[in-house]
Tab-separated table of C-alpha atoms in Angstrom:
chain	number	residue	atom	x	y	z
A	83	UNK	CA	66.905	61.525	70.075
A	84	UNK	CA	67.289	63.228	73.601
A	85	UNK	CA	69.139	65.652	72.301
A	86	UNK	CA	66.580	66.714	69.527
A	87	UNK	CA	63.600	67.115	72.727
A	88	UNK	CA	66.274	68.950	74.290
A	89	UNK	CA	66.124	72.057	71.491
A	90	UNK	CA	62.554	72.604	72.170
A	91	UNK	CA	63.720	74.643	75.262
A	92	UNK	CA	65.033	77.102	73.163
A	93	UNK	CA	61.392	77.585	71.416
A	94	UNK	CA	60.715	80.098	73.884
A	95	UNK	CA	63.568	82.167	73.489
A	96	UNK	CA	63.629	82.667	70.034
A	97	UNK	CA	59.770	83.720	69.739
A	98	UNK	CA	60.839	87.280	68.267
A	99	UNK	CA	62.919	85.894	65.781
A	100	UNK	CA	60.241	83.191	64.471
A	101	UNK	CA	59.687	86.087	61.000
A	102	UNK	CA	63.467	84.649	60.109
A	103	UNK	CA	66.543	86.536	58.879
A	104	UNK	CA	64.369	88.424	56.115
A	105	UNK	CA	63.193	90.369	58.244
A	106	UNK	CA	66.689	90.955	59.445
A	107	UNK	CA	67.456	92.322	56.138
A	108	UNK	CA	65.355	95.299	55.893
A	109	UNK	CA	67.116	97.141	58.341
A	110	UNK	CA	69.701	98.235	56.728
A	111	UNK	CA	72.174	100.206	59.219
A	112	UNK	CA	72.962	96.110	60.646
A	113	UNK	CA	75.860	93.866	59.177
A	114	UNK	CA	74.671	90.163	57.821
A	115	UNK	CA	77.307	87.766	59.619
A	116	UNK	CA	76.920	84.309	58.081
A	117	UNK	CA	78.412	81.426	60.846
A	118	UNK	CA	79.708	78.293	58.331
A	119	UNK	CA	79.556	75.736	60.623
A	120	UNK	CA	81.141	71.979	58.898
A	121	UNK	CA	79.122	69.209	60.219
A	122	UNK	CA	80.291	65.313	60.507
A	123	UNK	CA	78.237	63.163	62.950
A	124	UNK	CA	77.985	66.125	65.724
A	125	UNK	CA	74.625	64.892	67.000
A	126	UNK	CA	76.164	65.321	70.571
A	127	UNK	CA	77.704	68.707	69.876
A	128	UNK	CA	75.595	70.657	68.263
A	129	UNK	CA	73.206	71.872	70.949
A	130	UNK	CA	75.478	72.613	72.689
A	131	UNK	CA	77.213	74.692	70.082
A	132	UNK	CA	73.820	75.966	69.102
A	133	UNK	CA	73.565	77.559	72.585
A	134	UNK	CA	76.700	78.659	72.750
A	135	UNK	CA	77.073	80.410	69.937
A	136	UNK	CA	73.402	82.093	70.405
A	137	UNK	CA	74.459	83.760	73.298
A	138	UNK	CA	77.627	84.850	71.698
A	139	UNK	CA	76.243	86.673	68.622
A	140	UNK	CA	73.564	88.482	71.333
A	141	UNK	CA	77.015	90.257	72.374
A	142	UNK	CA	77.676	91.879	69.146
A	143	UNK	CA	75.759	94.755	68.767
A	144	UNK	CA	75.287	96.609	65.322
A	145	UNK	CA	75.470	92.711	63.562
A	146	UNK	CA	72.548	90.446	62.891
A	147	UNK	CA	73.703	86.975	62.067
A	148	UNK	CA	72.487	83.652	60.175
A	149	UNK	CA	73.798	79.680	60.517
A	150	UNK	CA	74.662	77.719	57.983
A	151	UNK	CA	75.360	74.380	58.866
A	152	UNK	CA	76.628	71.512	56.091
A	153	UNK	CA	75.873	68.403	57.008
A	154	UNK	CA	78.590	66.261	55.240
A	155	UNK	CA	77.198	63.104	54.731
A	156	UNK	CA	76.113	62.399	58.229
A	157	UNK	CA	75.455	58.938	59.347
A	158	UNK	CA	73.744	59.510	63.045
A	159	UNK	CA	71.033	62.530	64.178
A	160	UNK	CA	73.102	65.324	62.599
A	161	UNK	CA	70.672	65.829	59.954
A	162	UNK	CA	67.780	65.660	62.250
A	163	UNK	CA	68.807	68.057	64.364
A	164	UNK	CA	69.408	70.918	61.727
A	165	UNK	CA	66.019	70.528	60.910
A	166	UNK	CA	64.683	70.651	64.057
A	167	UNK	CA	66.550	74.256	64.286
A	168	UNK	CA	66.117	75.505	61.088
A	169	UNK	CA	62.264	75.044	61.784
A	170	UNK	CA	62.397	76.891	65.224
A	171	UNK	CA	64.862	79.544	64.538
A	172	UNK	CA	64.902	81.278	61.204
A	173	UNK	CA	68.370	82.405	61.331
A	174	UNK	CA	69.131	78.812	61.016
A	175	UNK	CA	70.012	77.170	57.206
A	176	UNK	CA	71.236	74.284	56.374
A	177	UNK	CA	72.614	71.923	53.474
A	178	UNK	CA	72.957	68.152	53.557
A	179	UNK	CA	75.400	66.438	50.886
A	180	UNK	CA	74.693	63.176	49.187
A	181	UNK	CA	77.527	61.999	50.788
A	182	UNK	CA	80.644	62.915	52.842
A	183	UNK	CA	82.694	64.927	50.061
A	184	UNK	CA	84.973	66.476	53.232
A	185	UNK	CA	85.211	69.298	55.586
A	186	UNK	CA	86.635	71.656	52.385
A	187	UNK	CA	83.977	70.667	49.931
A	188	UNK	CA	81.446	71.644	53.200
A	189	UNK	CA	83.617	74.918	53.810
A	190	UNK	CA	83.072	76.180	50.006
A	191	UNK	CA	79.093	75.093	50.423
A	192	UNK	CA	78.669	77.394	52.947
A	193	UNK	CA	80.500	79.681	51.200
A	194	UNK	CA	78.613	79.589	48.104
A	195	UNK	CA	75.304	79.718	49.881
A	196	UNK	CA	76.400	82.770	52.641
A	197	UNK	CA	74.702	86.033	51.731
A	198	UNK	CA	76.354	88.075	54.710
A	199	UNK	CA	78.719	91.088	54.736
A	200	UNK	CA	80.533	88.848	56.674
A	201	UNK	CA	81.606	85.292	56.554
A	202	UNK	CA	82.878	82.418	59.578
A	203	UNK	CA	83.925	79.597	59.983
A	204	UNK	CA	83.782	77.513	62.905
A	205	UNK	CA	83.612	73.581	64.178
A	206	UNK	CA	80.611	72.471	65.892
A	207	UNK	CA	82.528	71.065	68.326
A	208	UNK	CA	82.974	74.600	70.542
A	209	UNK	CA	87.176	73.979	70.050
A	210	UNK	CA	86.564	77.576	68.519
A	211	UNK	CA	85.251	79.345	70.884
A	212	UNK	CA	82.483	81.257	70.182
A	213	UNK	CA	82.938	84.254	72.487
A	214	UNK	CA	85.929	85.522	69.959
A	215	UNK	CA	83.068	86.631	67.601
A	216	UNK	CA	83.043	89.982	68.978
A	217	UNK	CA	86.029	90.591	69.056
A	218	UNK	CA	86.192	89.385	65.546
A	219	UNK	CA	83.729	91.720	64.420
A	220	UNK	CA	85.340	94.272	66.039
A	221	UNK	CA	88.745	94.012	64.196
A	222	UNK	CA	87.155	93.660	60.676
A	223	UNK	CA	84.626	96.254	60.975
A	224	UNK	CA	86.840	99.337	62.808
A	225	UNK	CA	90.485	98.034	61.840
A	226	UNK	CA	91.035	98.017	58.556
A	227	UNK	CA	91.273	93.836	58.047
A	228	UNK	CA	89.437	91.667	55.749
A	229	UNK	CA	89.891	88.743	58.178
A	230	UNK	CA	90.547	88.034	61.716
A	231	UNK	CA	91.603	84.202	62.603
A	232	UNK	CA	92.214	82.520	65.848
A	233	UNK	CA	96.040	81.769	66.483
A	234	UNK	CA	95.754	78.549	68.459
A	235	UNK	CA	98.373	78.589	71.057
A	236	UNK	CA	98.433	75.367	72.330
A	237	UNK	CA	97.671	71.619	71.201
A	238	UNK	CA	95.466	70.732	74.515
A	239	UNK	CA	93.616	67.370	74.163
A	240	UNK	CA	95.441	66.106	71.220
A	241	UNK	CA	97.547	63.226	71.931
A	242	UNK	CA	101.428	63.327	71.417
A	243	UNK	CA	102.252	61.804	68.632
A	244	UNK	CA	99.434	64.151	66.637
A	245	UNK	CA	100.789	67.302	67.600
A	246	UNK	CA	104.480	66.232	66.507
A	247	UNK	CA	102.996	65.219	63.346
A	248	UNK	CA	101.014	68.606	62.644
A	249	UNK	CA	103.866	70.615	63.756
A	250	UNK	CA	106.331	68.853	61.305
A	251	UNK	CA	103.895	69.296	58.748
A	252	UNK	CA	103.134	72.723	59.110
A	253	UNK	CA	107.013	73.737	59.254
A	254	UNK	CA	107.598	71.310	55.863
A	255	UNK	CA	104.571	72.905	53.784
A	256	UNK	CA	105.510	76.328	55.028
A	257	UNK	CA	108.958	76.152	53.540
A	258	UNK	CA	107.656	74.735	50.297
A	259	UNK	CA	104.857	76.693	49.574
A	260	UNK	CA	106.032	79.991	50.780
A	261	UNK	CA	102.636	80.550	52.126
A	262	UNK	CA	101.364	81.670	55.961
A	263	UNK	CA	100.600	78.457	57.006
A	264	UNK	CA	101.843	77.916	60.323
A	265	UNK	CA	100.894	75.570	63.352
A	266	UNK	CA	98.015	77.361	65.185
A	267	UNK	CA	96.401	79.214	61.978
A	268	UNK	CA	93.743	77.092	61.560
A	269	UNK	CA	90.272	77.514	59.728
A	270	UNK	CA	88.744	79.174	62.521
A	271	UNK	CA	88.301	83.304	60.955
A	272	UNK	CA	85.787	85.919	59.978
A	273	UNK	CA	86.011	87.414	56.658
A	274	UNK	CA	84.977	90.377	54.400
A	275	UNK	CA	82.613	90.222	51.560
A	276	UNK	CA	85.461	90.987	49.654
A	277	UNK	CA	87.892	88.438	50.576
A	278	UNK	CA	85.245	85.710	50.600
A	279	UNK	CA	83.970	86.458	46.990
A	280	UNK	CA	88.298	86.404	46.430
A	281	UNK	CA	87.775	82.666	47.326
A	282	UNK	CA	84.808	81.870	45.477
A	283	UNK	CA	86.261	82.993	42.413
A	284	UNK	CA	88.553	79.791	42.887
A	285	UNK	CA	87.327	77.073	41.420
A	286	UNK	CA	89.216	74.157	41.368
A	287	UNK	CA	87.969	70.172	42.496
A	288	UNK	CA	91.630	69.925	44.907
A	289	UNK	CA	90.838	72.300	47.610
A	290	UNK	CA	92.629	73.117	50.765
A	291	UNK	CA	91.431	76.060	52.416
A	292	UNK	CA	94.478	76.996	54.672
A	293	UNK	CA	96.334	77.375	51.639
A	294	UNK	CA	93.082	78.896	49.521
A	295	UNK	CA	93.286	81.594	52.527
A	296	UNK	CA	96.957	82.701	52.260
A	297	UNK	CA	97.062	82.702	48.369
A	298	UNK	CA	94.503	85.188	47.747
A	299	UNK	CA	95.997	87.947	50.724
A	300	UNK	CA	94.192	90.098	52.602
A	301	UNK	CA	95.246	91.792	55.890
A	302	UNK	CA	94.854	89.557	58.747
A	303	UNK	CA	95.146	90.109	62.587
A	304	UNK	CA	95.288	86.868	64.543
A	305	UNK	CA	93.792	86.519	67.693
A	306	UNK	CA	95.691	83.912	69.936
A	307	UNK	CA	93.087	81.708	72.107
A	308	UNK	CA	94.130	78.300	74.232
A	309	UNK	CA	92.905	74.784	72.810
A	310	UNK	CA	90.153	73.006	74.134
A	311	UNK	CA	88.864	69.349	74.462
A	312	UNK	CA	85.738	68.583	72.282
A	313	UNK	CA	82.228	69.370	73.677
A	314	UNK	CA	81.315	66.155	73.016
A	315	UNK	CA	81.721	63.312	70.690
A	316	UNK	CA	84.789	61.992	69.175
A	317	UNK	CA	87.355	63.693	66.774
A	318	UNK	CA	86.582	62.475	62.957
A	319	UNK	CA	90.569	63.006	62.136
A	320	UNK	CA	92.685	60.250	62.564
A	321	UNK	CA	96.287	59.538	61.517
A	322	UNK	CA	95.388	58.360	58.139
A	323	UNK	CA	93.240	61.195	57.415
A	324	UNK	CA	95.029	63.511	58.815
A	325	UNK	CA	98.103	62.225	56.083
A	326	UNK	CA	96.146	62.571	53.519
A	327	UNK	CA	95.320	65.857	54.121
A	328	UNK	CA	98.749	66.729	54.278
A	329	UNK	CA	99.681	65.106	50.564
A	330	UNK	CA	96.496	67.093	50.110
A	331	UNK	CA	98.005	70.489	50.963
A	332	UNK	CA	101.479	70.072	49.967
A	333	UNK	CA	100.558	69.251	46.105
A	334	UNK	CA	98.151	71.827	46.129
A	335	UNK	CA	99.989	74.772	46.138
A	336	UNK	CA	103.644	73.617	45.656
A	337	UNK	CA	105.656	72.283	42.528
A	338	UNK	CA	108.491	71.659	45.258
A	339	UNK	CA	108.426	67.694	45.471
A	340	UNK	CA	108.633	67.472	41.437
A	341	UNK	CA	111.635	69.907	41.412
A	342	UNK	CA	113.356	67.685	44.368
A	343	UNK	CA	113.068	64.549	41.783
A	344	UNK	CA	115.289	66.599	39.231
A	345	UNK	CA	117.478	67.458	42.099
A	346	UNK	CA	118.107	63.913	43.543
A	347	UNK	CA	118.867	62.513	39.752
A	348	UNK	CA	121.787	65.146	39.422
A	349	UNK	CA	122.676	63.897	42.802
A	350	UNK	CA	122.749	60.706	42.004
A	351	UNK	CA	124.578	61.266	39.395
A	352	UNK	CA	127.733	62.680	40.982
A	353	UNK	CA	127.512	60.274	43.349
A	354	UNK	CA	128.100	57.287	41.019
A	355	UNK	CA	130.412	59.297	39.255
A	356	UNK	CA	132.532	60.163	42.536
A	357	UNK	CA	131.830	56.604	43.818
A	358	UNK	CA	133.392	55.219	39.949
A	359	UNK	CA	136.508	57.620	39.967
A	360	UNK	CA	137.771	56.743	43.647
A	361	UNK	CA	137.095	52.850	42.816
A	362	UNK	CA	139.548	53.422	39.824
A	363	UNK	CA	142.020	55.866	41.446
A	364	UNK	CA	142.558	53.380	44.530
A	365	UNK	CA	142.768	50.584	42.057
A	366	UNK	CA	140.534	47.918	43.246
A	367	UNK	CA	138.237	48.697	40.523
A	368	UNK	CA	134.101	48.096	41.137
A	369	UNK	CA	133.470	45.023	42.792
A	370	UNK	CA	130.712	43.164	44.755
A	371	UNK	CA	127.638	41.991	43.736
A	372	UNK	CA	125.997	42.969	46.982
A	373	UNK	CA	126.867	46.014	46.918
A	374	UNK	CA	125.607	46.231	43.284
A	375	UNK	CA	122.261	44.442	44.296
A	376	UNK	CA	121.886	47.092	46.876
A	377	UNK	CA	122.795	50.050	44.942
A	378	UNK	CA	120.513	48.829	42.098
A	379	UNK	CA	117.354	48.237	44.854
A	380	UNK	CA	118.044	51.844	45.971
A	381	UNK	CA	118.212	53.439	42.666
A	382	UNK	CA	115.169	51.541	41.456
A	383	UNK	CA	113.299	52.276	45.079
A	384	UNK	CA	114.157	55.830	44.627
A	385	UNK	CA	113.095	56.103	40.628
A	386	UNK	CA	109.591	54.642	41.733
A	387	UNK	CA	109.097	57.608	44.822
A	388	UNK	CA	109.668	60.033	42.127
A	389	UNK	CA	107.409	58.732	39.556
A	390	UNK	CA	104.861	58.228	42.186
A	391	UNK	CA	105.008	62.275	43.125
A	392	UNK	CA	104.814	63.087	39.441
A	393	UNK	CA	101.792	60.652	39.327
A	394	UNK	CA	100.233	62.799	42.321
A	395	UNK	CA	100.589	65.900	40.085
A	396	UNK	CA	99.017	64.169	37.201
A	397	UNK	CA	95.685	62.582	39.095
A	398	UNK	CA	94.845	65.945	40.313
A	399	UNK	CA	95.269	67.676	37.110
A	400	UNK	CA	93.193	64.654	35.824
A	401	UNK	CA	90.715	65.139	38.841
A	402	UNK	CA	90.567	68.923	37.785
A	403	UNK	CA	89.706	68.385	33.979
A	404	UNK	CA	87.127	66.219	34.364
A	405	UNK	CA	85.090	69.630	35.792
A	406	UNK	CA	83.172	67.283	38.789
A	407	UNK	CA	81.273	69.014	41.164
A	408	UNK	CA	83.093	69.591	44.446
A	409	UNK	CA	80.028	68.507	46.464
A	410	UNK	CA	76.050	67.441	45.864
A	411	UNK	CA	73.213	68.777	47.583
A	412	UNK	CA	70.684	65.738	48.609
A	413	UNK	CA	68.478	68.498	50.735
A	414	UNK	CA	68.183	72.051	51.996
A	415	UNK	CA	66.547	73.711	54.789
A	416	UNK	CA	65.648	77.707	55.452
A	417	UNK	CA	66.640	79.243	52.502
């Protein structure tokens, strides 16, 4: 609860802005920039990402901004907090889902519910730092690009065995899908009007934003900046989740593991057939019943992988006709 006394010190500060971002509105030579900030159990970080990211937007100049933070199903202050800040600082929104339906459901809430001419997204956790904004700006205002991303160079903080696993992943699912999802291009981006209505328009329950960003296009100029350690709190990914977001991405926008099943049964094929014809050229004929117990636990082993990645294709198609909502709104504050 220290942390929600500590936001009153920012009362002061925001005394000119206490008419709210409607005011904002009616001048109409200034940009809308709407900040999508994800949040899950970030009672320690988000005053300090509140302040942070405050004094960033004061940089940009022709640009008047509004937060909306998702709370996803908190189960500490979180939700607490974003009241406490939507009630001092009308620039501040937020949403709080029944539950925890995931970062992506959170991602497309803020999405839905962003009325700026530009759209970000950013952790509350300040491991996107909040000084690129400008820059950001910047590049999609005076360039020519519909989005500008942070490149993350670097993996510092994250243990060893994490950053082999998300750099295997990244090189797997970005020779599968044929999409630009490499290690580095994260979530982290500001985008047009244009591109973010682009994303709205898709619809479906299975979403993985990464790959929701590359499929619909757009030019984008990437903007390397070095890893951090969290503000404060703990990381909410661990190796199991981080798996299943993996599965997640791969069967999302690749058919590639049901075409390798079709490959490996030709394979097999010839195998047993190559395996048959050099038992009967050599004239010993096919013998052993170990080998034929373990050549009938590998086939079977291998038959039920296959039917299993088929059976991934078919849950999601079942998850997708059964139209559910991809998140729930319990409350909402500032809008």
């Amino acid at each position: 609860m220290d942390k929600l006394m500590e936001l009153d010190n920012r009362k002061k500060e925001l005394s000119n802005n206490r008419q709210g971002i409607s005011d904002n509105k009616l001048e109409i030579s200034k940009d809308l920039i709407s900040i999508i900030v994800p949040c899950y159990n970030e009672e320690e970080a988000l005053p300090a990402f509140y302040r942070a990211a405050s004094d960033a937007v004061k940089e940009i100049e022709g640009a008047d901004c509004e937060f909306i933070f998702i709370d996803d199903g908190s189960r500490d202050h979180t939700a607490d907090i974003l009241q406490r800040l939507s009630a001092m600082d009308g620039r501040c929104r937020y949403l709080s889902f029944s539950r925890n339906f995931g970062k992506e459901a959170a991602m497309y809430a803020g999405l839905q519910n962003a009325s700026g001419d530009y759209c970000v997204f950013m952790d509350a956790d300040l491991q996107h730092p909040p000084e690129l904004l400008k820059e950001m700006y910047r590049v999609v205002k005076t360039e020519g690009y519909d989005c500008c991303a942070g490149l993350r160079e670097d993996r510092t903080g994250e243990n060893h065995m994490r950053t082999v696993l998300s750099r295997t992943f990244y090189h797997i699912i970005g020779r599968i899908c044929r999409l630009d999802m490499g290690d580095g291009k994260g979530d982290f981006r500001m985008i047009s009007r244009a591109m973010a209505d682009s994303i709205l328009e898709l619809k479906e329950y299975n979403r993985y934003m990464k790959g929701i960003f590359s499929f619909v296009g757009y030019d984008t100029k990437w903007i390397p900046f070095h890893n951090v350690e969290r503000s404060a709190g703990a990381s909410k990914w661990n190796i199991r989740s981080l798996f299943r977001y993996a599965i997640d991405g791969i069967f999302s926008f690749s058919s590639a593991p049901a075409s390798l099943s079709g490959a490996t049964g030709v394979l097999l094929l010839l195998i047993s057939a190559l395996v048959g014809i050099c038992s009967l050229v050599s004239g010993r004929g096919l013998t052993g019943i170990p080998l034929l117990i373990c050549l009938l636990f590998l086939l079977n082993g291998i038959q039920m992988f296959f039917i299993s990645i088929l059976g991934q294709y078919m849950s999601r198609d079942y998850m997708e006709s059964k139209k559910r909502p991809v998140y729930i709104i319990k409350k909402r504050g500032g809008f």
